[in-house]
CSV table of C-alpha atoms in Angstrom, one decimal:
chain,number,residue,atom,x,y,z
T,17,UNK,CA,23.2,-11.5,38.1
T,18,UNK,CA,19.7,-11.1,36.6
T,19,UNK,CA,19.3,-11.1,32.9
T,20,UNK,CA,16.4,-8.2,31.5
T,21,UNK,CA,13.9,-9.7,29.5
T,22,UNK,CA,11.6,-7.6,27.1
T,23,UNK,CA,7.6,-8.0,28.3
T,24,UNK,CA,5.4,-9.9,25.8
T,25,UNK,CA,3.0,-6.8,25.2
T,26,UNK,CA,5.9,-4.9,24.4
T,27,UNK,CA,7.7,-6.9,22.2
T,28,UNK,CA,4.1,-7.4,20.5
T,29,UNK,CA,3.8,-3.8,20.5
T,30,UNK,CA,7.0,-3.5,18.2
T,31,UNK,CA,6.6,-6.0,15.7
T,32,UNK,CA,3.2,-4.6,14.9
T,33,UNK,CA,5.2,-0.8,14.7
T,34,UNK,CA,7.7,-2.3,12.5
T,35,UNK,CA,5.4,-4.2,10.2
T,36,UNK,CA,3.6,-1.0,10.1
T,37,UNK,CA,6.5,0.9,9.5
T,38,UNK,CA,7.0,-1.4,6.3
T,39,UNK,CA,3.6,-0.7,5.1
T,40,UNK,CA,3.8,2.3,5.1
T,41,UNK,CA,7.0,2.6,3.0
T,42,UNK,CA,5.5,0.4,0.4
T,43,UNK,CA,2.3,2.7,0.2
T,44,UNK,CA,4.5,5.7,-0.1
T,45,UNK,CA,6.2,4.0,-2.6
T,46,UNK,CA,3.8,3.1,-4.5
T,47,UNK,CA,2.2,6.6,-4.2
T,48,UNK,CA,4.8,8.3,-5.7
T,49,UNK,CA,5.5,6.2,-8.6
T,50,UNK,CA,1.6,6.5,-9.4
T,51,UNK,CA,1.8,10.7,-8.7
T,52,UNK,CA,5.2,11.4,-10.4
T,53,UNK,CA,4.8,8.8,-13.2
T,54,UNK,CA,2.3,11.2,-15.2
T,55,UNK,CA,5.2,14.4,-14.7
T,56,UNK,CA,8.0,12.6,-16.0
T,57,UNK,CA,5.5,11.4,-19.1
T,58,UNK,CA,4.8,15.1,-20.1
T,59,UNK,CA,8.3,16.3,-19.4
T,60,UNK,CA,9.8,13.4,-21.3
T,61,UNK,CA,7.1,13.2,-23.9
T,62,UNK,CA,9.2,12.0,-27.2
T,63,UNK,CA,12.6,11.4,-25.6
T,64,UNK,CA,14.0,8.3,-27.6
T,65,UNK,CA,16.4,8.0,-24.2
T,66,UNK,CA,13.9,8.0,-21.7
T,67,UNK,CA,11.6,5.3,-23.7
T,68,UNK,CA,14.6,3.0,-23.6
T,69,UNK,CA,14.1,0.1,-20.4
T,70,UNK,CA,17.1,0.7,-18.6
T,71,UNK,CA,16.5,4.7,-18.0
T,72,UNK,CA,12.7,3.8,-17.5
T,73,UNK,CA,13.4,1.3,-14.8
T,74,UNK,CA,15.8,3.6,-13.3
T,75,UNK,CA,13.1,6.8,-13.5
T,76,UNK,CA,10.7,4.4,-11.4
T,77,UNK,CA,13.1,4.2,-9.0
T,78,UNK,CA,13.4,7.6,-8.3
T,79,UNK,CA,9.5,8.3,-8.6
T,80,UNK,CA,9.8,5.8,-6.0
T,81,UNK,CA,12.1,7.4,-3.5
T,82,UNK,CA,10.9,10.4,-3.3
T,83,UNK,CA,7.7,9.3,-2.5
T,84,UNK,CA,8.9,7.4,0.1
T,85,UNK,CA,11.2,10.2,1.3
T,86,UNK,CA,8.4,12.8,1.3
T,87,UNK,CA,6.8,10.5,3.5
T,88,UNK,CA,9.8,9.0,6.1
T,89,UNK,CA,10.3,13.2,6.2
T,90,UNK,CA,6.6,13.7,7.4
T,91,UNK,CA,7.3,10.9,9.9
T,92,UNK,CA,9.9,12.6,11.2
T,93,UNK,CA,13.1,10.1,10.2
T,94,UNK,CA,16.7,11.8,9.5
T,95,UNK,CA,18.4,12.4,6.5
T,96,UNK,CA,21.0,8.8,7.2
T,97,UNK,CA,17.7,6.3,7.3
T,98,UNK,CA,16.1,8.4,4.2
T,99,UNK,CA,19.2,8.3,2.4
T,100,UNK,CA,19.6,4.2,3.0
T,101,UNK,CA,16.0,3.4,1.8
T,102,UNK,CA,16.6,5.3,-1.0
T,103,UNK,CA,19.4,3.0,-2.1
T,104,UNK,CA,17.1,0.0,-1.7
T,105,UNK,CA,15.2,1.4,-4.4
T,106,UNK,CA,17.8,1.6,-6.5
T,107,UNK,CA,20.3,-0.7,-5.7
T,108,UNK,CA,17.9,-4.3,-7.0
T,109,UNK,CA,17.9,-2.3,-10.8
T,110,UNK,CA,21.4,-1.3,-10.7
T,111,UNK,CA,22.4,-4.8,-9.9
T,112,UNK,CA,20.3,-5.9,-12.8
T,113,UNK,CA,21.4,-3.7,-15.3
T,114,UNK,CA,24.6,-5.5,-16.2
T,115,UNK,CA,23.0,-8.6,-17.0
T,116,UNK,CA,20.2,-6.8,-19.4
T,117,UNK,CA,23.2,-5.0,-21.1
T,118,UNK,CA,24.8,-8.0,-21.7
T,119,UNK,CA,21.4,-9.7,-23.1
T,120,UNK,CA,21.2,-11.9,-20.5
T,121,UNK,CA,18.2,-10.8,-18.5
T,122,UNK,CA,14.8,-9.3,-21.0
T,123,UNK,CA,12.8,-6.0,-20.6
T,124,UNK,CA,10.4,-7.8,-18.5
T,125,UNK,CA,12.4,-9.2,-16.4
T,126,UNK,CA,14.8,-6.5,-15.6
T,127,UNK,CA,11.5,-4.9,-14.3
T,128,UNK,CA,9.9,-7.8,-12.4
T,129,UNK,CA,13.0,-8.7,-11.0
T,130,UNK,CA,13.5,-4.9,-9.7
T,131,UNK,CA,10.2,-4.4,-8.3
T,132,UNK,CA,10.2,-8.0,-6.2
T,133,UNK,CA,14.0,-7.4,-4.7
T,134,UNK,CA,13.0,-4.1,-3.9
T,135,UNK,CA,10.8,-5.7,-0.8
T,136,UNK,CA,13.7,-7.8,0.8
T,137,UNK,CA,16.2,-4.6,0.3
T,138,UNK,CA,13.7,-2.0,2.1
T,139,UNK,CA,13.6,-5.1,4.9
T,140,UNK,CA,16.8,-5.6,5.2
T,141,UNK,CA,17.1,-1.4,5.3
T,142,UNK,CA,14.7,-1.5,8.2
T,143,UNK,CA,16.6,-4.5,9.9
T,144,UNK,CA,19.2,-2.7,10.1
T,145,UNK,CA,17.9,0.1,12.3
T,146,UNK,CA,14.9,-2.2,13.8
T,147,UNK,CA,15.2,-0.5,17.2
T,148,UNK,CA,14.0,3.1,15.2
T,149,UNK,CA,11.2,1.2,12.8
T,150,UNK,CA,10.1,-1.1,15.9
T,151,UNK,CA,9.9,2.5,17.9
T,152,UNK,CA,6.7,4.7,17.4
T,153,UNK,CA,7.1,7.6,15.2
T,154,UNK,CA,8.6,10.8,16.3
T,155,UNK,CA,5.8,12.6,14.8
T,156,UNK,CA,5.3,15.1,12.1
T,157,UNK,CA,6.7,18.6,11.9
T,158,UNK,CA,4.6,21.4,12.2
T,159,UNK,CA,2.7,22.1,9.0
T,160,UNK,CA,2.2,25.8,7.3
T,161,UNK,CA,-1.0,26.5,6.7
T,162,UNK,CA,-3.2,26.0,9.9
T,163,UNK,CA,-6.0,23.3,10.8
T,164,UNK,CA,-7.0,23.0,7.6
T,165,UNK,CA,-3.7,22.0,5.9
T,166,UNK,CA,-3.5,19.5,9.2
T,167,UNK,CA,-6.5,18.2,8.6
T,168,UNK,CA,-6.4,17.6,4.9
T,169,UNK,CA,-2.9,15.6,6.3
T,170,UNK,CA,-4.6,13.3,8.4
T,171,UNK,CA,-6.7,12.2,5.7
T,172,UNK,CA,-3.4,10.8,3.8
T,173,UNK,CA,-5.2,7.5,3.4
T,174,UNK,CA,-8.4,9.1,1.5
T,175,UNK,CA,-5.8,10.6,-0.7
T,176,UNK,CA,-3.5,7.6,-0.9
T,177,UNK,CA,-6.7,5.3,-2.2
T,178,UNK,CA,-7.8,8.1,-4.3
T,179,UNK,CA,-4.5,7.9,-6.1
T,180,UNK,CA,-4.2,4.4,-6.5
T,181,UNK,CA,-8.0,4.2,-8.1
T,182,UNK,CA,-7.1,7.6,-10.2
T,183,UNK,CA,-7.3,5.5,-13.7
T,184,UNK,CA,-10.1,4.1,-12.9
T,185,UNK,CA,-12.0,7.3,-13.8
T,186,UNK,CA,-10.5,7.6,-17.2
T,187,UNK,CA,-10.5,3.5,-17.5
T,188,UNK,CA,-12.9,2.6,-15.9
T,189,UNK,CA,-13.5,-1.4,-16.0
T,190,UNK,CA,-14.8,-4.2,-14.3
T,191,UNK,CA,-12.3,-6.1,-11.4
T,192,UNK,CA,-12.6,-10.0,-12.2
T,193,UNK,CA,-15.0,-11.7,-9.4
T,194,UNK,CA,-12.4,-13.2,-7.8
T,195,UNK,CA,-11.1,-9.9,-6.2
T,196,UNK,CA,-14.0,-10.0,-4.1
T,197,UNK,CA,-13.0,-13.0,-2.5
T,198,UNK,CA,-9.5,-11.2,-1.7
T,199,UNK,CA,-11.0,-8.4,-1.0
T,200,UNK,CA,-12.9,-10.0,1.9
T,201,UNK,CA,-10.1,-12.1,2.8
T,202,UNK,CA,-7.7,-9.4,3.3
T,203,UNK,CA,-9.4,-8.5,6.5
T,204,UNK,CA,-8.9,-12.0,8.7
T,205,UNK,CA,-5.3,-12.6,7.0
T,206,UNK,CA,-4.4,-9.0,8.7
T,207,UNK,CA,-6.2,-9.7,12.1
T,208,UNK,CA,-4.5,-12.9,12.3
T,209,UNK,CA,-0.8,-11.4,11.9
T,210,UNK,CA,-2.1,-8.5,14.0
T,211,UNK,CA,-3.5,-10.9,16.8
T,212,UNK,CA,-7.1,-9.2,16.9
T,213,UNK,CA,-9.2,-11.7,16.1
T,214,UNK,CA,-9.0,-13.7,19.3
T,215,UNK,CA,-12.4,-13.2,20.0
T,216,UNK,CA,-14.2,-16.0,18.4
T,217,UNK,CA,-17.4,-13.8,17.5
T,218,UNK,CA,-14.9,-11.4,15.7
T,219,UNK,CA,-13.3,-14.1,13.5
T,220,UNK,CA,-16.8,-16.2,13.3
T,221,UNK,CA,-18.1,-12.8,11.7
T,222,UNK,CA,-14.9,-12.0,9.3
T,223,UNK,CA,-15.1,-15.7,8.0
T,224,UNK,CA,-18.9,-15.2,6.8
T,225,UNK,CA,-18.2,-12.2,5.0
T,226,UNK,CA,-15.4,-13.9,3.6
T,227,UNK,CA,-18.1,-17.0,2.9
T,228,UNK,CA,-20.8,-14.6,1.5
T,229,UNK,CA,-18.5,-13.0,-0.8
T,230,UNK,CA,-17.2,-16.3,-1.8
T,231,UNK,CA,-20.4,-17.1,-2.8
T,232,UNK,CA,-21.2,-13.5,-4.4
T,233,UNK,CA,-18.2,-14.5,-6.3
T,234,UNK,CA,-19.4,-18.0,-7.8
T,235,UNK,CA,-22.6,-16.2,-8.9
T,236,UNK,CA,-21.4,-13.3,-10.7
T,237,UNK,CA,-19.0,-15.4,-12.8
T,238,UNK,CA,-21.8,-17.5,-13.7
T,239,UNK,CA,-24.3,-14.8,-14.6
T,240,UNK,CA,-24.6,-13.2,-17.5
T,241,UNK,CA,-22.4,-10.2,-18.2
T,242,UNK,CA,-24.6,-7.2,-17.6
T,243,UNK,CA,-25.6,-9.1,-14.2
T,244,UNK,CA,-22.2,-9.9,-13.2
T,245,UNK,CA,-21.1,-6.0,-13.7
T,246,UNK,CA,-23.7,-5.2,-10.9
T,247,UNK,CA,-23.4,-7.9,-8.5
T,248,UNK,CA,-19.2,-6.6,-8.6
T,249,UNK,CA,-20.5,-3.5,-8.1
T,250,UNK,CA,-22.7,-3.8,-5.4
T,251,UNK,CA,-20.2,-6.3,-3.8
T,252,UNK,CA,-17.0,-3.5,-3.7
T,253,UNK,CA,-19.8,-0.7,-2.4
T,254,UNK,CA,-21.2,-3.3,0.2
T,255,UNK,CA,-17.0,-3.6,1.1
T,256,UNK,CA,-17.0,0.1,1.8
T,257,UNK,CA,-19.8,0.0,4.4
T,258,UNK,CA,-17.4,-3.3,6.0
T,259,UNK,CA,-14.4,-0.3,6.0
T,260,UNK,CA,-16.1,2.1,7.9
T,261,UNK,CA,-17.1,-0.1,9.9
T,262,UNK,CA,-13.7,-1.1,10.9
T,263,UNK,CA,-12.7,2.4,10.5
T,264,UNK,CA,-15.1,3.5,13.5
T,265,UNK,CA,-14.4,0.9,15.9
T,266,UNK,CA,-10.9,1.0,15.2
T,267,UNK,CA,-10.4,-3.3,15.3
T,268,UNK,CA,-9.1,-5.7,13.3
T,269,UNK,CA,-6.8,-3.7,11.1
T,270,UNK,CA,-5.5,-0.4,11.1
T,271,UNK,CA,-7.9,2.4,11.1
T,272,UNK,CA,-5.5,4.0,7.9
T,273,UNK,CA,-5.7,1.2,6.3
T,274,UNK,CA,-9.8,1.2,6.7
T,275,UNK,CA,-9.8,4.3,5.6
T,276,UNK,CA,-7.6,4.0,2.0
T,277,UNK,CA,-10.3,1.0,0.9
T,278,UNK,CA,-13.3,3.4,1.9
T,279,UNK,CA,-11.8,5.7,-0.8
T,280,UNK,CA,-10.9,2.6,-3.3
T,281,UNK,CA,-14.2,0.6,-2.7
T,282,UNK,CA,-16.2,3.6,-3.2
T,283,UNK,CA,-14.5,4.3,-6.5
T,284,UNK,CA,-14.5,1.3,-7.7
T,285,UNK,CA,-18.0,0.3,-7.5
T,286,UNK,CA,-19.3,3.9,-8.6
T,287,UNK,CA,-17.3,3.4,-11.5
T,288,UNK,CA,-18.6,0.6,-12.6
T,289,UNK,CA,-22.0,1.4,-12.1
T,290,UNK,CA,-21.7,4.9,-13.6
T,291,UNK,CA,-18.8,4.9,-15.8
T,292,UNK,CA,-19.0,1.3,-18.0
């Protein structure tokens, strides 16, 4: 009697699907309560019930799960998976609201402790049906509208970083020097989960960007405000040359993923150039 084993490349090759999978939902989740956040503000504009934290938290929710079940749709999932990722977005509140009723648990942390068991419920959602999240997408349904309504799709990442940046054109401010040390970093800590930095001339080259933004970093904080404000600048623009870069060869991270912080560096730095 033999036993089947799984190959290594193939195994590898559904970890990476599934962690996708998950980053994905979070994006779609986070793109919906950024689009449908501004719809329920005008519609509920003066609503003593919907300013209260326990219908606000709840309101998230749902701006929540319907981004992420616009998007699980596109991918092609059924109504049963949709349906169970939709009570993970709820379910972490719901649990919660007892003890804010009862004065035990405060505004702010009815909402932090939502939002950070959201992430273990949509894992343990996905868990649950790992072989469909481990598998690689069934694929979108047709779209009305032609090439053009498909191609404007496939650009879902320009759109997502264009929504997550939105405020920054009617806020526009200036991201502590720090961020561009994460910003840089972000890069290696997502090769090294992804296992694409196993050549050494890759990794030697994301660690000196990580090192020359490190020390773009020190010298904006200790420069004089008007000077720091263009260093940042010139640091998040310089970051969306490093995206399209990636974005091109398609290495290192995903080539979506590239393509979102082409749309947020961009705005960023133009903002703050233009705009402050």
């Amino acid at each position: 009697m033999t036993t089947e084993t799984i190959p290594p490349v193939a195994a590898s090759g559904a970890r990476k699907r599934f962690l996708w999978h998950y980053v994905e939902m979070v994006l779609a989740m986070l793109a919906g309560m950024l689009l449908f956040a501004p719809v329920w503000d005008a519609v509920t504009a003066g609503s003593a019930l919907f300013a209260r934290p326990d219908v606000d938290v709840l309101v998230m929710a749902t701006n929540m799960t319907l981004g992420m079940s616009i998007w699980m749709r596109y991918r092609g999932h059924t109504w049963a998976p949709i349906a169970e990722m939709g009570v993970a977005m709820y379910a972490p509140f719901l649990v919660l609201l007892l003890p804010y009723w009862l004065g035990a648990l405060s505004e702010g942390g009815l909402m932090m402790a939502g939002h950070v068991l959201m992430f273990p419920a949509m894992l343990l959602v996905m868990l649950l049906r790992r072989a469909e999240y481990s598998a690689p997408h069934a694929g979108p349904a047709p779209l009305p509208g032609g090439p053009v309504v498909a191609a404007l799709v496939q650009r879902w990442p320009t759109w997502l970083g264009l929504l997550i940046t939105f405020d920054s054109w009617s806020s526009p401010g200036t991201p502590p020097p720090v961020l561009l040390v994460v910003l840089a970093g972000a890069y290696p800590v997502i090769g090294l989960f992804r296992r694409t930095l196993r050549d050494r001339r890759v990794l030697a080259l994301q660690l000196a960007v990580v090192a020359g933004y490190a020390a773009l970093a020190l010298v904006a904080m200790s420069a004089d405000p008007v000077t720091a404000r263009y260093l940042i600048a010139a640091g998040w623009l310089a970051h969306a040359l490093w995206d399209l870069g990636h974005f091109v060869a398609n290495k290192v991270v995903p080539r979506g993923y590239a393509e979102a912080c082409i749309a947020i560096d961009l705005v960023i730095g133009l903002t703050i150039l233009f705009l402050l």
